[in-house]
Amino acid sequence: MGLSAAALLWGLPGLLLIIALHPAFSPCPAQASVPAHRDYCVLGAGPAGLQMAYFLQRAGRDYAVFERAPGPGSFFTRYPRHRKLISINKRYTGKANAEFNLRHDWNSLLSHDPRLLFRHYSNAYFPDAGDMVRYLGDFADRLGLHVLYNTTIAHVTLNKDQRAWNGHYFILTDQKGQAYQCSVLLVATGLSVPNQVDFPGSEYVDGYESVSVDPEDFVGQNVLILGRGNSAFETAENILGVTNFIHMLSRSRVRLSWATHYVGDLRAINNGLLDTYQLKSLDGLLESDLTDLAIVKDHEGKFHVTLKFFLEEGDRSADAVPLPQDDNDNFALRVAYDRVIRCLGWSFDFSIFSKSLRLSAGGELSKKYPLVKASYESKGSRGLFVLGTASHSVDYRKSAGGFIHGFRYTVRAVHRLLEQRHHGVTWPSTEHPITQLASAIIRRVNEASGLYQMFSVLADVVLLEENATAFEYLEEFPMQALAQLETITGRRARHGLFVINMEYGRNFSGPDKDVFFYDRSVGHTEDAWLSNFLHPVIYYYRHLPTEQEVRFRPAGWPLPRPTAIHHIVEDFLTDWTAPVGHILPLRRFLENCLDTDLRSFYAESCFLFALTRQKLPPFCQQGYLRTQGLVGTESLRQHGVESGLLWDYATVGRGDSGQQPGDHGPGQHPLAPGPPVSPFDSNKEEL
């Protein structure tokens, strides 16, 4: 058989050329399917997602934020339904310290731009949700954050690859089928799935997410609200003045935020129904497990509450189903209702995550949140971090980690962890001589917002150097990750450490506590360990606690038992600057732990110590003994003459002669009085 005409025309060299050029003239499916790569992918452009984007951008990292809505803060475009936020916008504190003012600003994100403080966006103490949307939009725009809007991530899975930072890549697929590859996945999607209880008749219930917010739609009606949180009371507050009555039903008692000290519990701004209930103005609250109940609809369209076991298969009308009042004519919910509204909160949306990520819910009390470590990294997948409201399982009902004024600091902690893990940037710290330890602690407990808002969760850590001559100060480290401090921060804890934390009294807060009891506060330093209100607590460890010690710490303790512990007594003004009540006890505690004297002294006192003590206070060691000189005073000169270290100039003036002690000429002795070059001459001795 002969060659074809085409082969004869082109010849063998021509065929080889065609084969070589073929990829250049034809589409390459393999290259087209390679997903776009980002070192960091952030899901969600809410407050937590934008906060992380800010830190990544400032560090110059490769990142992208994926947001399904056309703008940031989409949650706040719809919620809260009645538009009033319960996060405090305190514009005035009487102080100019920006860090201190953030303690009472619950809406601002952290940035270097003073224009991006929420007080510039609303004058209201409880601002409108629309102001939050406007603020987040400006935050993203002014800082030039990289956000891909109108991009809904529909599926997230893993692709194992040993070249990846964490041994795998995260593959994100959007609604158009576009794939993205990420080395680190930061999930900041919040809670978006309404909680529902599956009971007979639940189809008759209106959800908080869709129920009317127009009070006119409830005029003259009997309303039953299922739930006991802020969304339930917010809904009741909106229609309280137009309904016949409102009954509220939940499995648990009311948890008042001023009793539990948890900002997610019922806030005073929403609790008008408590007044009308306790003053017997028709409204009321009841406790029952919703899973035991059922709702049936009668021929007039009214709803009746009954028990599940009263229902019979096939016929569920109120005319056929036995009602509890048939047996007990004092049944509390025997009236018919015109509306039943479900206000049971939200849960995390797990649906888009592949099972390969092993992203699962937490325990019974926090099952609506994904399960994460103290470092906010998923327990199932290395490199997957949960940020913002969805990270609240770490401190559920304990601190403010589920809210902007709390998670803006936990997001920063996660970013610092990532900087050390992937870029070798150690956790930020400052170094100081040991004599400044007390003043450094006092400054932080009086100013720091992260410590104040994330009490019992984030803590400052002081790492001591050898012989306790100096220290490193690290800010806002996750307390329960203390055993991994060296790995997370890149710092070494070889010579002991202090942990500075803020705490409430262990038996002070709770839904059943009377927090307004007489003598509820402590004023004497000897009773500081009994302090109830938020106050600083300092833990001292000779060695870094182990993982096992942290895990099996005593119940109610944020950390394992320390070598020593000190409570700074609570203060009505939260101003821990009293010399006798606050600073002196702290300094003595630190001195006992370090076995040294941390006071500051006049140079003359240091000179006397050098003559009379074997171990000098650190202040003196770090001063004139390092050739910084002393201030010449008559009293100091006389001490030198009497000790034989200095020449008596008075006798020289009378013609006396002789060898100066130590074979030094007049004025040449190292400790001779000289110009006031020491910085210690202006330092007065501390308490």
XYZ file of C-alpha atoms in Angstrom:
687
model
C 0.000 0.000 0.000
C 1.313 3.467 -0.851
C 1.283 6.691 1.163
C -1.685 8.998 0.976
C -1.628 12.083 -1.218
C -1.386 14.358 1.819
C 1.585 12.485 3.182
C 3.264 12.608 -0.175
C 2.587 16.341 -0.366
C 3.966 17.222 3.044
C 6.520 14.498 3.522
C 7.797 13.268 6.888
C 9.291 16.613 7.976
C 5.958 18.291 7.348
C 4.127 15.754 9.513
C 6.540 16.330 12.375
C 6.015 20.080 12.088
C 2.261 19.683 12.254
C 2.556 17.518 15.376
C 4.862 20.043 17.024
C 2.626 23.032 16.237
C -0.675 21.311 17.050
C -0.867 22.449 20.725
C -0.346 26.053 19.697
C -3.277 26.039 17.282
C -5.753 24.048 19.328
C -7.417 24.595 22.718
C -5.817 22.802 25.680
C -8.476 21.339 27.983
C -5.889 20.420 30.617
C -4.690 24.028 30.967
C -8.209 25.465 30.865
C -9.272 23.265 33.789
C -6.461 24.422 36.076
C -8.185 26.477 38.807
C -7.078 30.001 39.653
C -4.787 29.867 42.682
C -4.797 32.065 45.774
C -2.694 31.597 48.883
C -5.644 32.710 51.004
C -9.341 32.436 50.210
C -11.886 34.174 52.432
C -15.526 33.096 52.256
C -17.843 35.990 53.027
C -17.488 39.772 52.932
C -19.145 40.425 56.261
C -17.306 42.127 59.145
C -15.047 39.124 59.866
C -14.168 38.523 56.209
C -13.339 42.182 55.624
C -11.301 42.307 58.826
C -9.158 39.379 57.699
C -8.855 40.878 54.213
C -7.485 44.061 55.781
C -4.746 42.201 57.659
C -3.826 40.110 54.606
C -3.626 43.195 52.435
C -1.466 45.111 54.914
C 0.899 42.131 54.998
C 1.063 42.029 51.184
C -0.386 38.524 50.884
C -2.068 36.865 47.898
C -5.769 36.597 48.779
C -9.326 36.961 47.515
C -12.668 37.376 49.272
C -15.701 35.617 47.786
C -19.098 37.229 48.377
C -22.391 36.021 46.911
C -24.103 39.422 47.219
C -23.365 42.533 45.122
C -21.878 44.300 48.158
C -20.394 43.608 51.605
C -22.392 43.035 54.781
C -25.333 41.317 53.084
C -26.560 39.936 56.427
C -27.230 43.467 57.652
C -29.269 44.339 54.584
C -31.955 42.055 56.017
C -31.246 41.535 59.707
C -32.194 42.449 62.292
C -35.656 42.558 60.753
C -36.632 45.647 62.720
C -33.332 47.351 61.814
C -32.079 48.410 65.236
C -28.691 46.964 66.193
C -27.984 46.062 69.813
C -24.248 46.762 69.482
C -23.210 49.871 71.384
C -22.052 52.946 69.486
C -20.556 54.948 72.348
C -19.108 58.048 70.738
C -17.815 59.789 73.864
C -15.743 58.390 76.724
C -13.949 61.499 77.942
C -10.628 60.064 76.750
C -8.514 60.536 73.647
C -6.846 57.124 73.819
C -7.975 55.297 70.659
C -7.334 51.824 72.078
C -9.348 52.571 75.206
C -12.217 54.018 73.172
C -12.507 50.745 71.229
C -13.532 49.098 74.489
C -16.846 50.892 74.147
C -17.146 50.944 70.362
C -18.812 47.648 69.432
C -19.120 48.262 65.696
C -15.796 49.467 64.289
C -13.328 47.176 62.581
C -9.583 47.516 63.168
C -7.670 49.610 60.652
C -5.056 52.346 60.395
C -7.605 54.839 58.986
C -9.286 56.994 61.689
C -12.067 57.820 59.222
C -13.185 54.195 59.407
C -14.580 54.411 62.918
C -18.278 53.718 63.236
C -18.926 56.866 65.252
C -18.610 58.781 61.969
C -21.528 56.796 60.520
C -24.199 57.104 63.198
C -25.054 59.284 66.169
C -27.380 56.668 67.676
C -26.328 54.656 70.724
C -28.034 51.654 69.095
C -27.562 52.384 65.389
C -29.623 51.363 62.383
C -28.542 48.262 60.459
C -28.392 50.335 57.273
C -25.553 52.352 58.797
C -23.588 49.132 59.247
C -24.078 48.259 55.572
C -22.831 51.705 54.565
C -19.858 51.438 56.919
C -18.773 48.025 55.620
C -19.063 49.270 52.043
C -16.738 52.171 52.791
C -14.355 49.900 54.689
C -13.940 47.646 51.651
C -13.752 50.494 49.114
C -11.416 52.893 50.906
C -8.955 50.157 51.786
C -9.123 48.648 48.286
C -9.855 45.131 49.532
C -9.938 42.358 46.922
C -13.551 41.145 46.964
C -15.215 39.115 44.210
C -18.891 40.088 44.489
C -21.796 38.138 42.985
C -19.732 34.992 43.432
C -21.531 32.214 45.251
C -19.291 29.364 46.333
C -21.459 26.295 45.831
C -19.005 23.562 46.777
C -15.746 23.219 48.710
C -13.590 20.113 48.660
C -10.001 18.942 49.196
C -7.310 18.051 46.704
C -4.371 16.311 48.374
C -0.992 17.535 47.191
C 2.276 17.210 49.094
C 3.503 20.466 47.556
C 0.746 22.407 49.337
C 1.408 24.232 52.590
C -0.909 21.944 54.519
C -0.607 18.812 52.402
C -3.718 19.651 50.401
C -5.389 22.439 48.496
C -8.953 23.647 48.988
C -10.928 23.652 45.755
C -13.807 26.151 45.640
C -16.401 25.998 42.863
C -18.766 28.900 42.232
C -22.268 28.988 40.753
C -20.862 29.216 37.220
C -18.593 26.210 37.606
C -15.444 28.331 37.939
C -12.926 26.648 40.250
C -10.464 28.337 42.613
C -7.546 26.694 44.387
C -6.542 27.920 47.845
C -3.692 27.053 50.203
C -5.576 28.350 53.247
C -9.352 28.638 53.577
C -10.817 31.246 55.935
C -14.553 30.733 56.450
C -16.389 33.895 57.511
C -19.910 33.085 56.340
C -21.602 33.660 59.691
C -24.780 31.846 60.681
C -27.384 31.796 57.931
C -29.654 28.769 58.392
C -32.771 29.502 60.518
C -33.175 27.041 63.379
C -36.400 25.071 63.145
C -38.121 22.528 65.344
C -39.840 19.679 63.555
C -43.147 19.108 65.315
C -46.669 18.410 64.021
C -48.136 21.663 62.757
C -44.808 23.436 62.279
C -45.939 24.252 58.726
C -48.368 26.782 60.209
C -45.547 28.777 61.799
C -44.173 32.046 60.365
C -40.383 32.352 60.490
C -38.565 35.398 61.823
C -36.784 35.626 58.487
C -40.045 36.150 56.563
C -42.742 37.340 58.964
C -44.210 40.808 58.417
C -42.549 43.680 60.259
C -45.569 45.973 59.858
C -47.386 46.264 63.219
C -50.632 46.936 61.359
C -50.655 43.290 60.293
C -51.048 42.227 63.944
C -53.746 44.606 65.180
C -56.122 42.884 67.602
C -54.455 39.473 67.285
C -53.392 36.779 69.751
C -49.757 35.987 68.996
C -47.588 33.081 70.121
C -43.813 33.500 69.714
C -41.535 30.475 69.857
C -38.129 31.453 71.194
C -36.581 33.395 74.034
C -33.647 35.347 72.524
C -33.201 38.875 71.241
C -34.910 38.145 67.906
C -38.004 36.881 69.748
C -38.159 39.869 72.070
C -37.336 42.257 69.225
C -40.346 40.887 67.345
C -42.541 41.204 70.429
C -41.365 44.766 71.059
C -42.441 45.733 67.536
C -46.065 44.592 67.970
C -46.522 44.952 71.728
C -48.796 47.962 71.444
C -51.237 46.584 68.852
C -51.849 42.947 69.836
C -54.439 41.542 72.224
C -51.629 39.708 73.946
C -48.330 37.988 73.217
C -47.316 34.660 74.715
C -43.728 33.535 74.445
C -42.768 29.873 74.647
C -39.321 28.282 74.896
C -37.656 25.316 76.562
C -35.425 27.506 78.767
C -35.843 30.446 81.088
C -35.042 34.001 80.074
C -31.321 34.727 80.189
C -30.770 38.425 80.859
C -27.468 39.794 79.600
C -26.911 41.926 82.679
C -27.159 38.770 84.790
C -25.076 36.464 82.592
C -22.616 39.131 81.371
C -23.013 37.641 77.905
C -23.979 40.169 75.243
C -25.836 37.562 73.193
C -28.470 37.077 75.877
C -31.541 39.282 76.213
C -30.602 42.947 76.171
C -32.527 45.601 78.092
C -33.472 47.441 74.900
C -35.694 44.499 73.890
C -37.197 43.355 77.184
C -40.427 45.351 77.330
C -42.418 42.108 77.389
C -40.912 41.268 80.772
C -42.586 44.346 82.246
C -45.990 43.560 80.793
C -45.732 39.946 81.964
C -44.646 40.656 85.519
C -47.117 43.525 85.862
C -49.903 41.225 84.615
C -50.826 43.108 81.493
C -52.020 40.000 79.585
C -48.658 39.114 78.013
C -46.744 36.151 79.361
C -43.796 33.753 79.199
C -43.836 29.957 79.520
C -41.280 27.145 79.446
C -41.772 23.873 77.587
C -39.831 21.644 75.233
C -41.112 22.504 71.763
C -40.533 18.957 70.538
C -43.299 17.740 72.868
C -45.894 20.076 71.377
C -48.080 20.200 68.291
C -50.145 22.907 66.629
C -53.526 22.225 65.061
C -55.693 24.555 62.992
C -59.443 24.804 63.546
C -62.191 25.577 61.020
C -61.910 29.320 61.731
C -58.195 29.360 60.938
C -57.177 29.702 64.586
C -54.204 27.771 65.976
C -54.310 25.605 69.091
C -51.400 24.194 71.076
C -51.657 20.565 72.083
C -49.345 17.700 72.944
C -47.841 15.493 70.287
C -49.151 12.247 71.736
C -52.748 13.527 71.461
C -52.524 13.497 67.700
C -54.026 10.636 65.699
C -52.945 9.665 62.224
C -55.062 11.100 59.419
C -57.158 13.725 61.209
C -55.291 16.699 62.617
C -58.050 19.292 62.860
C -58.635 20.911 66.221
C -62.216 19.630 66.219
C -60.994 16.018 66.234
C -57.762 16.184 68.256
C -57.990 16.075 72.053
C -56.576 19.229 73.638
C -54.802 19.443 77.004
C -57.611 21.590 78.424
C -59.976 18.691 77.929
C -58.247 17.041 80.895
C -56.970 20.168 82.655
C -59.124 23.249 82.361
C -56.249 25.335 83.801
C -53.911 24.581 80.883
C -51.898 27.774 80.298
C -52.015 27.716 76.468
C -55.711 26.918 76.139
C -56.495 30.064 74.112
C -56.538 30.095 70.317
C -53.864 32.080 68.464
C -54.080 34.065 65.266
C -50.346 33.889 64.537
C -47.458 31.673 65.613
C -43.965 33.065 64.944
C -40.700 31.120 65.129
C -37.676 33.080 66.430
C -35.125 30.407 67.252
C -31.906 31.895 65.897
C -29.538 30.583 63.212
C -26.998 27.853 62.594
C -23.943 27.469 60.395
C -24.492 26.266 56.813
C -22.495 23.041 56.405
C -24.113 22.126 53.065
C -21.426 23.479 50.717
C -18.541 21.653 52.403
C -17.492 18.203 51.228
C -17.291 15.446 53.818
C -13.580 15.244 53.019
C -13.106 18.471 54.985
C -14.528 16.839 58.126
C -16.098 20.117 59.164
C -18.617 19.155 61.833
C -20.757 20.768 64.498
C -19.611 21.247 68.054
C -21.060 19.832 71.259
C -24.612 19.916 72.532
C -24.442 23.523 73.742
C -22.748 24.816 70.597
C -24.015 22.441 67.915
C -24.972 25.329 65.674
C -21.277 26.216 65.249
C -18.495 24.310 63.470
C -16.064 22.580 65.788
C -12.710 24.377 65.938
C -9.592 24.409 68.087
C -8.618 27.199 70.457
C -6.603 28.626 67.534
C -9.834 28.756 65.418
C -8.486 26.093 63.061
C -10.868 23.302 62.134
C -10.297 20.057 64.001
C -10.927 18.169 60.758
C -8.754 19.977 58.191
C -5.437 21.709 58.694
C -5.412 25.120 57.057
C -9.171 25.670 57.373
C -10.003 28.439 59.841
C -13.414 29.643 60.975
C -13.747 33.374 61.663
C -16.346 35.743 63.032
C -19.746 34.730 64.362
C -19.277 31.135 63.209
C -16.173 30.780 65.428
C -18.181 31.346 68.595
C -17.952 27.707 69.704
C -14.631 28.626 71.353
C -16.337 30.972 73.826
C -20.078 30.314 73.432
C -22.018 32.109 76.190
C -18.709 33.069 77.808
C -17.239 36.032 75.967
C -17.784 38.275 72.935
C -16.227 36.096 70.209
C -19.496 35.885 68.267
C -19.778 39.661 67.854
C -17.821 42.366 66.032
C -16.269 43.865 69.151
C -14.878 40.438 70.019
C -14.026 38.692 66.772
C -12.123 41.656 65.313
C -9.409 40.608 67.802
C -9.665 36.850 67.267
C -9.330 37.458 63.516
C -6.126 39.379 64.193
C -4.855 36.495 66.327
C -5.510 34.048 63.461
C -3.658 36.311 61.045
C -0.647 36.460 63.365
C -0.675 32.664 63.572
C -0.703 32.413 59.763
C 2.128 34.902 59.430
C 4.340 32.756 61.645
C 3.291 29.423 60.146
C 3.622 30.279 56.465
C 5.870 33.345 56.260
C 8.181 33.087 59.267
C 6.954 36.361 60.753
C 7.039 35.923 64.515
C 4.188 37.103 66.711
C 4.638 40.854 67.352
C 6.280 41.638 70.672
C 8.133 44.390 72.453
C 11.214 43.992 74.653
C 11.734 45.869 77.900
C 14.004 45.807 80.951
C 12.438 43.952 83.846
C 12.030 47.189 85.792
C 9.237 48.189 83.394
C 7.174 45.021 83.921
C 4.640 46.447 86.366
C 4.096 49.603 84.322
C 3.655 47.567 81.106
C 0.963 45.421 82.713
C -0.809 48.404 84.266
C -0.885 50.209 80.923
C -2.409 47.239 79.109
C -5.103 46.415 81.667
C -6.184 50.056 81.630
C -6.184 50.569 77.861
C -6.338 47.321 75.891
C -9.652 46.617 74.178
C -8.900 43.029 73.128
C -8.260 41.936 76.711
C -11.335 43.776 77.904
C -13.795 42.429 75.329
C -12.399 38.899 74.940
C -12.054 38.249 78.655
C -11.021 34.697 79.587
C -10.252 34.009 75.892
C -7.423 36.319 74.774
C -4.568 37.176 77.116
C -1.283 39.040 77.069
C 1.804 36.897 77.648
C 5.065 38.052 79.236
C 8.082 35.863 78.387
C 10.949 36.258 80.830
C 14.559 36.280 79.717
C 17.316 34.458 81.570
C 17.811 35.649 85.161
C 14.684 37.818 84.718
C 16.712 40.795 83.530
C 14.270 41.620 80.708
C 11.025 40.424 79.146
C 9.125 40.154 75.875
C 5.504 41.334 75.830
C 3.046 39.554 73.480
C -0.493 40.839 73.120
C -3.829 39.009 72.798
C -2.852 35.371 72.506
C -5.590 32.660 72.619
C -5.372 31.410 76.181
C -6.448 27.825 75.579
C -3.667 27.454 72.992
C -1.019 28.320 75.588
C 0.665 24.918 75.323
C 1.399 25.629 71.622
C 2.668 29.155 72.293
C 6.175 28.533 70.987
C 4.932 26.945 67.757
C 2.241 29.546 67.119
C 4.292 32.639 67.942
C 7.854 31.662 67.057
C 8.908 32.903 70.507
C 10.613 30.830 73.225
C 9.339 30.467 76.784
C 12.398 29.023 78.530
C 12.610 31.059 81.710
C 9.033 31.417 82.925
C 6.082 33.516 81.894
C 3.199 35.654 83.098
C -0.285 35.514 81.551
C -2.443 38.641 81.934
C -6.168 38.041 81.621
C -9.474 39.712 82.499
C -12.088 37.728 84.404
C -15.422 37.969 86.177
C -15.882 36.260 89.516
C -16.442 32.544 88.919
C -19.727 32.418 90.838
C -21.017 35.859 89.948
C -22.688 35.458 86.553
C -25.621 33.249 85.638
C -29.285 33.325 84.611
C -30.346 32.416 88.142
C -27.999 34.839 89.921
C -29.010 38.036 91.673
C -26.111 40.152 90.474
C -27.466 43.213 92.298
C -27.051 41.726 95.757
C -25.827 43.900 98.618
C -22.028 44.007 99.007
C -21.633 42.638 95.481
C -18.308 44.422 95.001
C -14.972 44.132 96.776
C -12.959 47.173 97.747
C -10.066 45.928 99.868
C -6.890 44.587 98.294
C -6.701 41.622 100.656
C -10.053 40.435 99.252
C -9.117 40.989 95.614
C -9.421 37.265 94.821
C -13.125 37.562 95.670
C -13.709 40.281 93.070
C -16.921 39.763 91.110
C -16.860 42.327 88.337
C -14.426 42.246 85.423
C -10.896 42.654 86.741
C -7.302 41.732 85.761
C -5.864 38.378 86.831
C -2.171 37.553 86.420
C -0.938 33.936 86.240
C 2.720 33.055 86.797
C 4.248 29.824 85.467
C 7.824 28.689 85.938
C 7.401 26.496 82.873
C 5.087 26.588 79.873
C 2.033 24.409 80.635
C 1.710 21.191 78.664
C -1.139 20.224 76.360
C -2.414 17.772 78.955
C -2.330 20.387 81.723
C -4.356 22.819 79.611
C -6.845 20.148 78.586
C -7.441 18.874 82.111
C -7.399 22.239 83.868
C -9.762 22.702 86.836
C -13.423 23.254 86.008
C -14.205 26.922 85.473
C -10.544 27.886 85.100
C -9.374 29.400 81.788
C -5.848 28.050 82.439
C -4.133 25.316 84.474
C -3.231 26.023 88.074
C -0.255 28.388 88.043
C 2.783 28.611 90.277
C 1.284 31.851 91.623
C -1.764 33.961 90.837
C -2.694 37.574 91.517
C -6.046 39.349 91.255
C -6.020 43.132 90.877
C -9.016 44.209 92.934
C -12.095 45.208 90.951
C -12.615 48.915 90.426
C -15.897 50.754 89.937
C -14.294 52.995 87.298
C -12.369 50.114 85.655
C -9.343 52.330 86.258
C -6.586 50.256 87.846
C -4.125 53.074 88.562
C -4.474 53.557 92.329
C -0.905 53.555 93.761
C -1.811 51.718 96.966
C -4.836 49.694 95.894
C -3.653 48.472 92.491
C 0.000 49.164 91.628
C 1.725 48.344 94.921
C 0.134 44.856 95.344
C 0.921 44.031 91.718
C 4.546 45.076 92.064
C 4.975 43.031 95.228
C 3.457 39.992 93.523
C 5.870 40.328 90.609
C 8.801 40.787 92.970
C 7.872 37.659 94.919
C 7.662 35.636 91.706
C 10.986 36.957 90.387
C 12.779 37.220 93.756
C 13.986 40.702 92.962
C 13.291 44.370 93.648
C 11.499 46.165 90.787
C 11.521 49.668 92.248
C 13.235 52.684 90.703
C 15.799 54.573 92.750
C 17.813 57.754 92.920
C 21.353 57.294 91.690
C 22.582 57.988 95.210
C 20.557 55.052 96.548
C 22.060 52.797 93.887
C 25.513 53.851 95.040
C 24.698 52.972 98.638
C 23.321 49.575 97.562
C 26.583 48.881 95.735
C 28.437 49.357 99.017
C 26.072 47.382 101.223
C 24.467 44.594 99.130
C 25.676 41.632 97.151
C 22.637 41.673 94.828
C 21.612 45.028 93.450
C 18.057 45.872 92.299
C 17.707 45.517 88.502
C 17.168 49.264 88.180
C 20.631 49.894 89.564
C 22.227 47.023 87.620
C 20.907 48.476 84.372
C 22.086 51.969 85.272
C 25.264 53.343 86.685
C 27.133 50.015 86.830
C 27.029 50.121 83.030
C 29.248 53.231 83.059
C 26.403 55.699 82.870
C 27.771 57.725 85.796
C 26.236 59.291 88.875
C 24.986 62.730 89.813
C 27.417 64.622 91.950
C 25.874 65.608 95.289
C 27.559 66.546 98.566
C 25.916 63.654 100.367
C 27.099 61.165 97.744
C 30.628 62.625 97.805
C 30.783 62.234 101.547
C 29.748 58.549 101.285
C 32.567 58.004 98.777
C 35.157 59.668 101.011
C 34.086 57.710 104.091
C 34.255 54.437 102.173
C 37.745 55.217 100.934
C 36.738 55.176 97.281
C 37.026 58.934 96.669
C 39.661 61.552 97.431
C 38.771 64.173 100.027
C 39.022 67.323 97.958
C 38.718 69.510 101.037
C 42.120 68.308 102.285
C 43.631 68.842 98.822
C 42.606 72.474 99.042
C 44.540 72.755 102.337
C 47.769 71.480 100.726
C 47.505 67.842 101.825
C 48.932 65.295 99.456
C 48.823 61.570 99.091
C 47.848 58.764 96.864
C 44.147 58.717 95.880
C 42.471 55.454 96.725
C 42.677 52.947 93.922
C 45.627 54.748 92.312
C 43.334 57.120 90.452
C 43.991 60.779 90.162
C 41.417 63.276 91.467
C 38.184 62.922 89.590
C 39.401 59.870 87.637
C 37.790 57.102 89.677
C 35.020 55.316 87.745
C 32.535 56.173 90.446
C 33.704 59.749 90.897
C 31.032 62.461 90.717
C 30.671 63.794 87.227
C 28.202 65.413 84.852
C 24.584 64.292 85.261
C 24.682 61.786 82.367
C 22.632 59.097 84.060
C 18.917 58.942 83.253
C 18.291 57.910 86.843
C 18.903 61.300 88.415
C 15.331 62.394 87.715
C 13.666 59.133 88.780
C 12.127 59.137 92.179
C 11.932 55.972 94.203
C 8.648 54.169 93.602
C 6.331 52.870 96.250
